[in-house]
Tab-separated table of C-alpha atoms in Angstrom:
chain	number	residue	atom	x	y	z
A	759	MET	CA	-25.835	-39.058	61.947
A	760	GLN	CA	-29.459	-38.532	61.241
A	761	GLY	CA	-28.903	-34.836	60.935
A	762	CYS	CA	-26.179	-35.496	58.375
A	763	LEU	CA	-28.424	-37.639	56.269
A	764	PHE	CA	-31.119	-35.035	56.411
A	765	LEU	CA	-28.669	-32.411	55.234
A	766	LEU	CA	-27.453	-34.643	52.387
A	767	ASN	CA	-30.996	-35.338	51.397
A	768	GLY	CA	-31.653	-31.648	51.378
A	769	ILE	CA	-28.707	-30.920	49.023
A	770	VAL	CA	-29.647	-33.671	46.622
A	771	GLY	CA	-33.235	-32.566	46.739
A	772	GLU	CA	-32.254	-28.970	45.965
A	773	GLY	CA	-30.151	-30.193	43.072
A	774	MET	CA	-32.969	-32.246	41.692
A	775	TYR	CA	-35.231	-29.284	41.999
A	776	PHE	CA	-32.784	-27.052	40.199
A	777	PHE	CA	-32.317	-29.638	37.464
A	778	ASP	CA	-36.043	-30.038	37.013
A	779	SER	CA	-36.583	-26.351	36.815
A	780	PHE	CA	-33.682	-25.973	34.344
A	781	THR	CA	-35.123	-28.505	31.923
A	782	ASP	CA	-38.555	-27.004	32.384
A	783	LYS	CA	-37.299	-23.557	31.632
A	784	PHE	CA	-35.226	-24.783	28.721
A	785	TYR	CA	-38.288	-26.490	27.343
A	786	ILE	CA	-40.521	-23.453	27.752
A	787	ASN	CA	-38.056	-20.994	26.301
A	788	PHE	CA	-36.607	-22.915	23.393
A	789	ILE	CA	-38.524	-26.105	22.554
A	790	LYS	CA	-42.167	-25.212	23.109
A	791	ASP	CA	-43.799	-23.746	19.982
A	792	ASP	CA	-40.399	-24.073	18.252
A	793	ARG	CA	-39.208	-20.948	19.994
A	794	TYR	CA	-35.564	-21.740	19.183
A	795	LEU	CA	-36.463	-20.623	15.654
A	796	PHE	CA	-36.516	-17.004	16.901
A	797	LEU	CA	-32.858	-17.381	17.801
A	798	LEU	CA	-31.944	-19.274	14.641
A	799	ASN	CA	-33.710	-16.850	12.360
A	800	GLY	CA	-32.295	-13.907	14.317
A	801	LEU	CA	-28.806	-15.334	14.037
A	802	LYS	CA	-29.240	-15.675	10.281
A	803	ASN	CA	-30.250	-12.005	9.992
A	804	THR	CA	-27.414	-10.884	12.248
A	805	LEU	CA	-24.873	-12.733	10.113
A	806	ILE	CA	-26.374	-11.408	6.865
A	807	ILE	CA	-26.245	-7.812	8.105
A	808	THR	CA	-22.684	-8.226	9.378
A	809	LEU	CA	-21.377	-9.853	6.210
A	810	PHE	CA	-22.940	-7.520	3.665
A	811	SER	CA	-22.376	-4.327	5.592
A	812	LEU	CA	-18.747	-5.363	6.002
A	813	ILE	CA	-18.452	-5.762	2.230
A	814	ILE	CA	-20.047	-2.348	1.650
A	815	GLY	CA	-17.847	-0.895	4.371
A	816	ILE	CA	-14.665	-2.242	2.790
A	817	ILE	CA	-15.614	-0.914	-0.655
A	818	ILE	CA	-16.452	2.546	0.716
A	819	GLY	CA	-13.364	2.440	2.905
A	820	LEU	CA	-11.087	1.544	0.003
A	821	ILE	CA	-12.467	4.322	-2.197
A	822	ILE	CA	-12.123	6.934	0.537
A	823	ALA	CA	-8.664	5.715	1.506
A	824	ILE	CA	-7.450	6.065	-2.090
A	825	ILE	CA	-9.067	9.485	-2.485
A	826	LYS	CA	-7.387	10.715	0.689
A	827	THR	CA	-4.050	9.168	-0.269
A	828	LEU	CA	-4.242	10.802	-3.703
A	829	ALA	CA	-5.237	14.154	-2.225
A	830	GLU	CA	-2.181	13.985	0.023
A	831	GLN	CA	0.219	13.025	-2.764
A	832	ARG	CA	-1.035	15.250	-5.551
A	833	LYS	CA	-1.976	18.864	-5.458
A	834	ASP	CA	-5.044	18.123	-7.503
A	835	ALA	CA	-8.111	20.330	-6.967
A	836	LEU	CA	-10.578	17.534	-7.720
A	837	PHE	CA	-9.105	15.143	-5.164
A	838	LYS	CA	-8.808	17.949	-2.617
A	839	PHE	CA	-12.542	18.531	-3.079
A	840	LEU	CA	-13.440	14.833	-2.855
A	841	SER	CA	-11.252	14.497	0.207
A	842	ARG	CA	-13.111	17.401	1.826
A	843	ILE	CA	-16.422	15.610	1.199
A	844	ALA	CA	-14.981	12.388	2.619
A	845	ASP	CA	-13.956	14.292	5.739
A	846	ILE	CA	-17.514	15.508	6.239
A	847	TYR	CA	-18.793	11.947	5.857
A	848	LEU	CA	-16.269	10.658	8.398
A	849	THR	CA	-17.084	13.397	10.885
A	850	VAL	CA	-20.836	12.879	10.671
A	851	ILE	CA	-20.729	9.081	10.798
A	852	ARG	CA	-18.208	8.868	13.595
A	853	GLY	CA	-19.794	11.724	15.496
A	854	THR	CA	-23.296	10.263	15.782
A	855	PRO	CA	-24.527	7.031	17.396
A	856	ILE	CA	-25.201	4.111	15.094
A	857	VAL	CA	-28.713	3.706	16.507
A	858	VAL	CA	-29.589	7.249	15.460
A	859	GLN	CA	-28.123	6.653	12.003
A	860	LEU	CA	-30.151	3.468	11.660
A	861	LEU	CA	-33.355	5.244	12.680
A	862	ILE	CA	-32.676	8.102	10.260
A	863	PHE	CA	-32.167	5.636	7.420
A	864	TYR	CA	-35.344	3.744	8.266
A	865	PHE	CA	-37.726	6.524	9.228
A	866	ILE	CA	-36.466	9.384	7.056
A	867	ILE	CA	-34.381	8.298	4.078
A	868	PHE	CA	-36.274	5.120	3.267
A	869	ALA	CA	-39.570	6.247	4.847
A	870	SER	CA	-41.535	6.497	1.637
A	871	VAL	CA	-39.867	3.564	-0.101
A	872	ASP	CA	-40.950	0.021	0.435
A	873	VAL	CA	-37.689	-1.810	1.058
A	874	SER	CA	-36.926	-4.658	3.409
A	875	LYS	CA	-35.649	-3.797	6.852
A	876	LEU	CA	-32.738	-6.073	6.211
A	877	LEU	CA	-31.631	-3.961	3.244
A	878	VAL	CA	-31.981	-0.740	5.258
A	879	ALA	CA	-29.880	-2.246	8.027
A	880	VAL	CA	-27.212	-3.473	5.587
A	881	ILE	CA	-26.960	0.004	4.041
A	882	ALA	CA	-26.908	1.828	7.377
A	883	PHE	CA	-24.329	-0.475	8.958
A	884	GLY	CA	-22.333	-0.567	5.702
A	885	ILE	CA	-22.098	3.208	5.507
A	886	ASN	CA	-21.213	3.292	9.175
A	887	SER	CA	-18.447	0.713	8.963
A	888	GLY	CA	-17.077	2.371	5.783
A	889	ALA	CA	-16.073	5.342	7.913
A	890	TYR	CA	-14.049	3.174	10.267
A	891	ALA	CA	-12.649	0.913	7.550
A	892	SER	CA	-11.417	3.905	5.525
A	893	GLU	CA	-9.069	5.003	8.286
A	894	THR	CA	-7.785	1.455	8.734
A	895	ILE	CA	-7.120	1.087	5.021
A	896	ARG	CA	-5.598	4.552	4.661
A	897	ALA	CA	-3.194	3.870	7.515
A	898	GLY	CA	-2.301	0.515	5.963
A	899	ILE	CA	-1.470	2.177	2.645
A	900	ALA	CA	0.424	5.010	4.326
A	901	ALA	CA	2.626	2.474	6.124
A	902	ILE	CA	4.084	1.236	2.823
A	903	ASP	CA	7.442	2.820	2.023
A	904	ARG	CA	7.221	5.732	-0.427
A	905	GLY	CA	9.931	4.097	-2.510
A	906	GLN	CA	7.525	1.352	-3.567
A	907	MET	CA	5.233	3.803	-5.348
A	908	GLU	CA	8.258	5.583	-6.851
A	909	ALA	CA	9.711	2.312	-8.113
A	910	GLY	CA	6.418	1.315	-9.715
A	911	ARG	CA	5.926	4.709	-11.332
A	912	SER	CA	9.539	4.907	-12.517
A	913	LEU	CA	8.976	1.664	-14.427
A	914	GLY	CA	6.127	3.278	-16.321
A	915	LEU	CA	3.266	1.682	-14.403
A	916	SER	CA	0.330	4.010	-13.854
A	917	TYR	CA	-0.772	5.106	-10.394
A	918	GLY	CA	-3.644	2.623	-10.489
A	919	GLN	CA	-1.456	-0.259	-11.625
A	920	THR	CA	1.135	0.464	-8.957
A	921	MET	CA	-1.622	0.637	-6.345
A	922	ARG	CA	-3.093	-2.657	-7.501
A	923	TYR	CA	0.017	-4.738	-8.081
A	924	VAL	CA	2.516	-3.200	-5.660
A	925	ILE	CA	0.976	-1.167	-2.830
A	926	LEU	CA	-2.304	-2.916	-1.969
A	927	PRO	CA	-0.906	-6.486	-1.867
A	928	GLN	CA	1.563	-5.266	0.741
A	929	ALA	CA	-0.871	-2.996	2.568
A	930	ILE	CA	-3.342	-5.848	2.962
A	931	LYS	CA	-1.024	-7.427	5.518
A	932	ASN	CA	-1.375	-4.328	7.693
A	933	ILE	CA	-5.065	-3.928	6.961
A	934	LEU	CA	-6.549	-7.426	7.382
A	935	PRO	CA	-5.996	-7.874	11.123
A	936	ALA	CA	-7.459	-4.432	11.843
A	937	LEU	CA	-10.412	-5.113	9.552
A	938	GLY	CA	-11.021	-8.345	11.459
A	939	ASN	CA	-11.396	-6.320	14.629
A	940	GLU	CA	-13.767	-3.996	12.792
A	941	CYS	CA	-15.797	-7.043	11.780
A	942	ILE	CA	-16.062	-8.218	15.396
A	943	ALA	CA	-17.182	-4.759	16.504
A	944	LEU	CA	-19.696	-4.654	13.676
A	945	LEU	CA	-21.208	-8.014	14.614
A	946	LYS	CA	-21.925	-6.736	18.118
A	947	GLU	CA	-23.178	-3.358	16.882
A	948	THR	CA	-25.845	-5.016	14.742
A	949	SER	CA	-27.598	-5.931	17.977
A	950	VAL	CA	-29.335	-2.541	17.801
A	951	ALA	CA	-31.141	-3.599	14.613
A	952	GLY	CA	-34.191	-4.306	16.792
A	953	TYR	CA	-34.752	-0.535	16.919
A	954	ILE	CA	-36.302	-0.779	13.467
A	955	ALA	CA	-38.170	-3.941	14.483
A	956	LEU	CA	-35.740	-6.103	12.554
A	957	GLU	CA	-35.606	-9.583	14.028
A	958	ASP	CA	-31.913	-10.075	14.576
A	959	LEU	CA	-30.392	-12.358	17.204
A	960	THR	CA	-30.913	-9.926	20.084
A	961	LYS	CA	-34.467	-9.199	19.041
A	962	GLY	CA	-35.100	-12.949	18.742
A	963	GLY	CA	-34.132	-13.424	22.373
A	964	ASP	CA	-36.300	-10.480	23.266
A	965	ILE	CA	-39.343	-11.988	21.589
A	966	ILE	CA	-38.895	-15.216	23.529
A	967	ARG	CA	-38.643	-13.212	26.748
A	968	SER	CA	-41.892	-11.403	26.001
A	969	ARG	CA	-43.631	-14.729	25.381
A	970	THR	CA	-42.333	-16.641	28.406
A	971	TYR	CA	-41.814	-13.807	30.892
A	972	GLU	CA	-38.400	-15.388	31.457
A	973	ALA	CA	-35.329	-13.197	31.143
A	974	PHE	CA	-32.499	-15.503	32.156
A	975	MET	CA	-32.614	-18.245	29.534
A	976	PRO	CA	-33.103	-16.245	26.328
A	977	LEU	CA	-30.682	-13.473	27.270
A	978	ILE	CA	-27.918	-15.833	28.360
A	979	ALA	CA	-28.461	-17.880	25.219
A	980	VAL	CA	-28.155	-14.772	23.040
A	981	ALA	CA	-25.015	-13.653	24.879
A	982	LEU	CA	-23.467	-17.105	24.501
A	983	ILE	CA	-24.117	-17.180	20.771
A	984	TYR	CA	-22.461	-13.764	20.265
A	985	LEU	CA	-19.572	-14.868	22.444
A	986	LEU	CA	-19.029	-18.083	20.514
A	987	ILE	CA	-19.028	-16.269	17.162
A	988	VAL	CA	-16.596	-13.655	18.442
A	989	ILE	CA	-14.297	-16.331	19.865
A	990	ALA	CA	-14.363	-18.178	16.543
A	991	MET	CA	-13.634	-14.968	14.632
A	992	THR	CA	-10.792	-14.079	16.985
A	993	MET	CA	-9.243	-17.493	16.484
A	994	GLY	CA	-9.580	-17.209	12.716
A	995	LEU	CA	-7.989	-13.778	12.872
A	996	LYS	CA	-5.039	-15.033	14.942
A	997	SER	CA	-4.282	-17.801	12.483
A	998	LEU	CA	-4.589	-15.325	9.607
A	999	GLU	CA	-2.095	-13.001	11.284
A	1000	ARG	CA	0.271	-15.898	11.836
A	1001	ARG	CA	0.082	-16.835	8.186
A	1002	LEU	CA	0.649	-13.246	7.048
A	1003	ARG	CA	3.653	-12.939	9.314
A	1004	ARG	CA	5.099	-16.153	7.955
A	1005	SER	CA	4.776	-14.960	4.361
A	1006	GLU	CA	6.748	-11.855	5.318
A	1007	HIS	CA	9.768	-13.946	6.205
A	1008	ARG	CA	9.927	-15.670	2.880
B	809	MET	CA	21.584	7.155	-34.585
B	810	SER	CA	24.648	9.265	-34.153
B	811	ILE	CA	26.310	9.621	-30.813
B	812	ASP	CA	25.631	13.343	-30.876
B	813	GLU	CA	21.873	13.004	-30.794
B	814	VAL	CA	20.452	14.870	-27.803
B	815	LEU	CA	18.408	12.500	-25.666
B	816	ILE	CA	17.453	14.745	-22.754
B	817	SER	CA	17.482	18.490	-22.831
B	818	VAL	CA	16.921	20.390	-19.605
B	819	LYS	CA	16.108	24.090	-19.840
B	820	ASN	CA	16.098	26.496	-16.908
B	821	LEU	CA	14.904	23.882	-14.461
B	822	ASN	CA	13.863	25.194	-11.069
B	823	LYS	CA	12.625	23.306	-8.052
B	824	THR	CA	11.544	24.710	-4.747
B	825	PHE	CA	10.403	22.873	-1.646
B	826	GLY	CA	8.477	25.436	0.357
B	827	LYS	CA	11.012	28.200	0.935
B	828	SER	CA	14.142	26.320	-0.041
B	829	HIS	CA	15.253	26.765	-3.621
B	830	VAL	CA	16.830	23.404	-4.438
B	831	LEU	CA	17.474	23.721	-8.188
B	832	LYS	CA	18.323	27.075	-9.698
B	833	ASP	CA	18.032	27.486	-13.459
B	834	VAL	CA	19.684	24.200	-14.314
B	835	SER	CA	20.217	23.743	-18.053
B	836	VAL	CA	22.036	20.801	-19.562
B	837	GLU	CA	21.932	18.486	-22.549
B	838	ILE	CA	22.512	14.765	-22.351
B	839	ARG	CA	23.430	12.966	-25.577
B	840	LYS	CA	22.920	9.404	-26.577
B	841	GLY	CA	25.617	7.061	-25.289
B	842	GLU	CA	26.960	9.456	-22.680
B	843	VAL	CA	27.672	8.385	-19.136
B	844	VAL	CA	27.055	11.543	-17.159
B	845	VAL	CA	28.222	11.373	-13.570
B	846	ILE	CA	26.832	13.963	-11.180
B	847	VAL	CA	28.878	14.671	-8.083
B	848	GLY	CA	28.774	17.309	-5.405
B	849	PRO	CA	28.306	17.848	-1.692
B	850	SER	CA	25.153	16.525	-0.048
B	851	GLY	CA	22.257	18.918	-0.276
B	852	SER	CA	23.521	20.332	-3.558
B	853	GLY	CA	20.417	19.130	-5.441
B	854	LYS	CA	21.955	16.157	-7.305
B	855	SER	CA	19.249	13.668	-6.377
B	856	THR	CA	16.453	16.186	-6.865
B	857	PHE	CA	17.819	16.977	-10.315
B	858	LEU	CA	17.894	13.286	-11.222
B	859	ARG	CA	14.383	12.725	-9.878
B	860	CYS	CA	13.127	15.679	-11.911
B	861	LEU	CA	14.354	14.003	-15.114
B	862	ASN	CA	11.637	11.333	-14.921
B	863	LEU	CA	9.283	13.635	-13.030
B	864	LEU	CA	9.327	11.736	-9.746
B	865	GLU	CA	9.723	15.309	-8.538
B	866	THR	CA	7.587	17.832	-10.369
B	867	PRO	CA	9.764	20.747	-11.493
B	868	SER	CA	8.549	24.123	-10.221
B	869	ASN	CA	9.313	25.567	-13.630
B	870	GLY	CA	11.513	24.975	-16.645
B	871	ASP	CA	11.343	22.348	-19.342
B	872	ILE	CA	12.585	18.821	-19.827
B	873	ILE	CA	12.624	17.554	-23.385
B	874	PHE	CA	13.081	13.810	-23.733
B	875	GLU	CA	13.477	12.288	-27.201
B	876	GLY	CA	12.085	15.451	-28.717
B	877	ILE	CA	8.995	15.605	-26.521
B	878	LYS	CA	8.411	18.159	-23.819
B	879	ILE	CA	7.529	15.880	-20.916
B	880	THR	CA	6.998	18.769	-18.519
B	881	GLU	CA	3.909	19.696	-20.528
B	882	LYS	CA	0.731	19.193	-18.552
B	883	HIS	CA	-0.776	16.530	-20.789
B	884	ALA	CA	2.383	14.594	-21.556
B	885	GLU	CA	1.951	10.832	-21.359
B	886	ILE	CA	4.362	10.467	-18.509
B	887	ASN	CA	3.884	6.712	-18.074
B	888	LYS	CA	4.954	6.156	-21.678
B	889	HIS	CA	8.069	8.289	-21.261
B	890	ARG	CA	9.041	6.692	-17.972
B	891	GLN	CA	9.075	3.305	-19.656
B	892	LYS	CA	12.022	4.645	-21.642
B	893	MET	CA	13.841	5.967	-18.562
B	894	GLY	CA	14.980	3.294	-16.158
B	895	MET	CA	15.689	4.331	-12.590
B	896	VAL	CA	17.768	2.670	-9.905
B	897	PHE	CA	17.329	3.834	-6.329
B	898	GLN	CA	19.670	4.030	-3.370
B	899	HIS	CA	17.456	1.705	-1.350
B	900	PHE	CA	16.696	-0.690	-4.239
B	901	ASN	CA	12.917	-0.473	-3.726
B	902	LEU	CA	12.366	-4.024	-4.882
B	903	PHE	CA	8.805	-5.277	-4.387
B	904	PRO	CA	9.115	-7.490	-1.278
B	905	HIS	CA	5.917	-9.472	-1.894
B	906	LEU	CA	7.064	-10.672	-5.319
B	907	THR	CA	9.800	-13.071	-6.371
B	908	VAL	CA	12.814	-11.820	-8.275
B	909	MET	CA	11.248	-13.050	-11.507
B	910	GLU	CA	7.927	-11.332	-10.738
B	911	ASN	CA	9.748	-8.126	-9.825
B	912	ILE	CA	11.355	-8.093	-13.245
B	913	THR	CA	8.365	-9.150	-15.351
B	914	LEU	CA	5.649	-7.038	-13.663
B	915	ALA	CA	6.188	-3.804	-15.570
B	916	PRO	CA	6.883	-5.315	-19.019
B	917	MET	CA	3.666	-7.312	-18.716
B	918	LYS	CA	1.382	-4.700	-17.165
B	919	ALA	CA	2.713	-1.514	-18.740
B	920	LYS	CA	3.785	-2.847	-22.131
B	921	GLY	CA	1.455	-5.834	-22.463
B	922	ILE	CA	4.227	-8.306	-23.192
B	923	SER	CA	3.334	-11.976	-22.675
B	924	LEU	CA	4.520	-13.849	-19.588
B	925	LYS	CA	6.630	-16.183	-21.672
B	926	GLU	CA	8.380	-13.409	-23.522
B	927	ALA	CA	8.891	-11.351	-20.350
B	928	GLU	CA	10.395	-14.335	-18.530
B	929	ALA	CA	12.725	-15.158	-21.394
B	930	GLU	CA	14.001	-11.582	-21.428
B	931	ALA	CA	14.304	-11.603	-17.629
B	932	ARG	CA	16.398	-14.792	-17.688
B	933	LYS	CA	18.708	-13.292	-20.262
B	934	LEU	CA	19.225	-10.211	-18.103
B	935	LEU	CA	19.600	-12.243	-14.898
B	936	LYS	CA	22.338	-14.216	-16.601
B	937	MET	CA	24.085	-10.998	-17.548
B	938	VAL	CA	24.307	-9.972	-13.871
B	939	GLY	CA	25.120	-13.508	-12.727
B	940	LEU	CA	21.922	-14.110	-10.760
B	941	GLU	CA	20.051	-16.554	-12.982
B	942	ASP	CA	19.791	-19.012	-10.092
B	943	ARG	CA	17.931	-16.524	-7.865
B	944	ALA	CA	14.873	-16.078	-10.069
B	945	ASP	CA	12.519	-17.687	-7.542
B	946	ALA	CA	13.963	-16.018	-4.453
B	947	HIS	CA	12.226	-13.218	-2.601
B	948	PRO	CA	14.075	-9.918	-2.137
B	949	SER	CA	14.471	-10.526	1.608
B	950	GLN	CA	16.653	-13.543	0.789
B	951	LEU	CA	19.163	-11.477	-1.204
B	952	SER	CA	22.226	-9.499	-0.146
B	953	GLY	CA	22.292	-5.766	-0.762
B	954	GLY	CA	24.515	-6.143	-3.809
B	955	GLN	CA	22.238	-8.796	-5.251
B	956	LYS	CA	19.192	-6.618	-4.594
B	957	GLN	CA	20.714	-3.716	-6.460
B	958	ARG	CA	21.697	-5.902	-9.403
B	959	ILE	CA	18.113	-7.180	-9.545
B	960	ALA	CA	16.850	-3.593	-9.388
B	961	ILE	CA	19.060	-2.757	-12.382
B	962	VAL	CA	17.739	-5.781	-14.255
B	963	ARG	CA	14.164	-4.781	-13.389
B	964	SER	CA	14.726	-1.400	-15.045
B	965	LEU	CA	16.560	-2.900	-18.021
B	966	ALA	CA	13.671	-5.270	-18.685
B	967	MET	CA	11.681	-2.276	-19.914
B	968	GLN	CA	14.400	-1.722	-22.545
B	969	PRO	CA	14.932	1.910	-21.611
B	970	ASP	CA	16.873	4.443	-23.676
B	971	VAL	CA	18.459	5.964	-20.612
B	972	MET	CA	19.212	4.706	-17.100
B	973	LEU	CA	19.119	7.025	-14.091
B	974	PHE	CA	21.078	5.932	-11.027
B	975	ASP	CA	20.413	7.662	-7.701
B	976	GLU	CA	23.385	6.837	-5.461
B	977	PRO	CA	23.133	3.150	-6.331
B	978	THR	CA	25.983	2.034	-4.065
B	979	SER	CA	25.480	4.323	-1.060
B	980	ALA	CA	23.376	1.839	0.916
B	981	LEU	CA	25.672	-1.117	0.263
B	982	ASP	CA	28.293	-2.765	2.430
B	983	PRO	CA	31.707	-1.846	1.012
B	984	GLU	CA	32.456	-5.367	-0.239
B	985	MET	CA	29.313	-5.312	-2.377
B	986	VAL	CA	29.924	-2.013	-4.114
B	987	GLY	CA	32.188	-3.639	-6.700
B	988	GLU	CA	29.640	-6.118	-8.050
B	989	VAL	CA	27.115	-3.341	-8.683
B	990	LEU	CA	29.666	-1.007	-10.261
B	991	ASP	CA	30.802	-3.857	-12.530
B	992	VAL	CA	27.285	-4.225	-13.896
B	993	MET	CA	27.097	-0.476	-14.458
B	994	LYS	CA	30.456	-0.472	-16.206
B	995	GLU	CA	29.279	-3.266	-18.463
B	996	LEU	CA	26.177	-1.224	-19.324
B	997	GLY	CA	28.276	1.811	-20.121
B	998	LYS	CA	30.488	-0.238	-22.426
B	999	GLU	CA	27.428	-1.517	-24.269
B	1000	GLY	CA	26.535	2.077	-25.053
B	1001	MET	CA	23.680	2.616	-22.586
B	1002	THR	CA	23.076	6.274	-21.872
B	1003	MET	CA	23.401	6.767	-18.139
B	1004	VAL	CA	23.001	9.581	-15.645
B	1005	VAL	CA	24.595	8.595	-12.356
B	1006	VAL	CA	24.523	10.402	-9.046
B	1007	THR	CA	27.325	8.864	-7.009
B	1008	HIS	CA	30.163	9.356	-4.605
B	1009	GLU	CA	32.274	6.728	-6.375
B	1010	MET	CA	35.001	8.869	-7.905
B	1011	GLY	CA	36.712	5.801	-9.342
B	1012	PHE	CA	33.604	5.049	-11.351
B	1013	ALA	CA	33.323	8.668	-12.482
B	1014	ARG	CA	36.884	8.653	-13.710
B	1015	GLU	CA	36.819	5.238	-15.312
B	1016	VAL	CA	33.353	4.966	-16.866
B	1017	GLY	CA	32.072	8.522	-17.006
B	1018	THR	CA	32.240	10.454	-20.240
B	1019	ARG	CA	31.293	13.664	-18.473
B	1020	VAL	CA	31.290	14.844	-14.890
B	1021	LEU	CA	28.826	17.455	-13.655
B	1022	PHE	CA	29.579	19.113	-10.356
B	1023	MET	CA	26.607	20.550	-8.519
B	1024	ASP	CA	26.704	23.019	-5.687
B	1025	GLU	CA	23.796	24.860	-4.068
B	1026	GLY	CA	21.350	23.937	-6.799
B	1027	ARG	CA	23.537	24.849	-9.778
B	1028	ILE	CA	25.793	22.958	-12.134
B	1029	VAL	CA	29.092	24.738	-11.586
B	1030	GLU	CA	31.370	22.428	-13.576
B	1031	ASP	CA	30.786	20.275	-16.642
B	1032	LEU	CA	33.945	18.551	-17.875
B	1033	PRO	CA	35.256	15.237	-19.168
B	1034	PRO	CA	36.488	13.169	-16.190
B	1035	LYS	CA	40.163	13.598	-16.994
B	1036	ASP	CA	39.932	17.389	-16.957
B	1037	PHE	CA	37.586	17.367	-13.998
B	1038	PHE	CA	39.931	15.394	-11.773
B	1039	ASP	CA	43.264	16.658	-13.085
B	1040	ASN	CA	42.565	20.315	-13.803
B	1041	PRO	CA	39.513	21.419	-11.843
B	1042	LYS	CA	38.924	25.123	-12.361
B	1043	HIS	CA	36.112	26.089	-10.031
B	1044	PRO	CA	37.316	26.728	-6.463
B	1045	ARG	CA	34.340	24.794	-5.029
B	1046	VAL	CA	35.391	21.740	-7.050
B	1047	CYS	CA	38.986	21.963	-5.869
B	1048	GLU	CA	37.806	22.164	-2.285
B	1049	PHE	CA	35.444	19.174	-2.763
B	1050	LEU	CA	38.099	17.043	-4.449
B	1051	SER	CA	40.723	17.848	-1.858
B	1052	LYS	CA	38.336	16.603	0.819
B	1053	ILE	CA	37.447	13.285	-0.761
B	1054	LEU	CA	40.512	12.223	-2.718
């Protein structure tokens, strides 16, 4: 009986100890000296890089997709040439690690120019994601029946008008879900922004760790934040897909 | 305009796909008000010929002169000329993301710059003509095949073309829907629309056609009024074809 009590006491005591140490650690890592601001500020930068590089990526991707589609459909020397250049871009970007690309942009291309790290990161990640988005968009356009372009052209609409009013509105249903996945991948890839000393979310956690000599709290917090954003994006994507599918059955 | 005015003149048209020579020196003149029906075995180049007329296929060489203008010229304003040549496809090719009304008004508004109000008024008039005025707000997926094809015809007519090209317009339809589409085409023919029709509907060729072209292996081998074509075919290939299908 006494032994039992002792054991119970021990468990409760351990729990109390754990709880105390948890709040202590939480306090040291996040509250003291407003350290949570490293995470908040990092999160802000991470979201800015993701959003703007996604926009750049989609614009580059759309241009390349249309160039490649045109080069396939027409035997035009100019578009053949542009398509060749696009192929080189795709090969280089997809054939080298994003970290290396980021370092090249920061230490070579923008070495002698005084621009913010954030801008360098947005450009580097934007150019990177353009390569992946272009294939997604091209495939989405290619999936539209050839007869749609023929019908538009036979009515006297130009290639551009048919693209804009007929092909792209349909292709977007194929493209959006895949672009959403690209966006999720991009969000996680921006975690290497710390390589150019940019204080993104990951780097923010890192700074806390170097101040407190505590790895567990900041790293788990950073991981949780990424996870929550990705889960939210995935849910948004699912509902988007559902809505697109519904509009197909109209 | 007299009925004899040449609308489309095709001179020594050739088309090759890689090694296969699909059209061989095709020359023909199509006059205003004619209903030219093109028949022939599959693979004879009928559809390719029709698609060359509005340059959906680029001819390998030869000339096409439409309303006095050589549209095969490199710098021809093809979009302008296509506005005057309506085309109806075997598989309708309606725009699935747009309503019937939007399908019809898109090209008049974007290519010709006609106002929405005007385009819709014209569309309603045409929809009434084909008996589908109540389907203006439907999406193509809600229509039967026959309805889709009638809408596709209306979509082309909305551009007020001078000639209508039909590429096997009834081949993808259930048999009971062929009639409603042919009726619309007959009506068009009666109103004097110039038409070039690739079809397997011999009844239509006989009844509405003013001329029947028979194509075989990339050439036009017979060019006769329907009565002579069906009653006194001369070319042995035509006799063989007719004996198989009639």
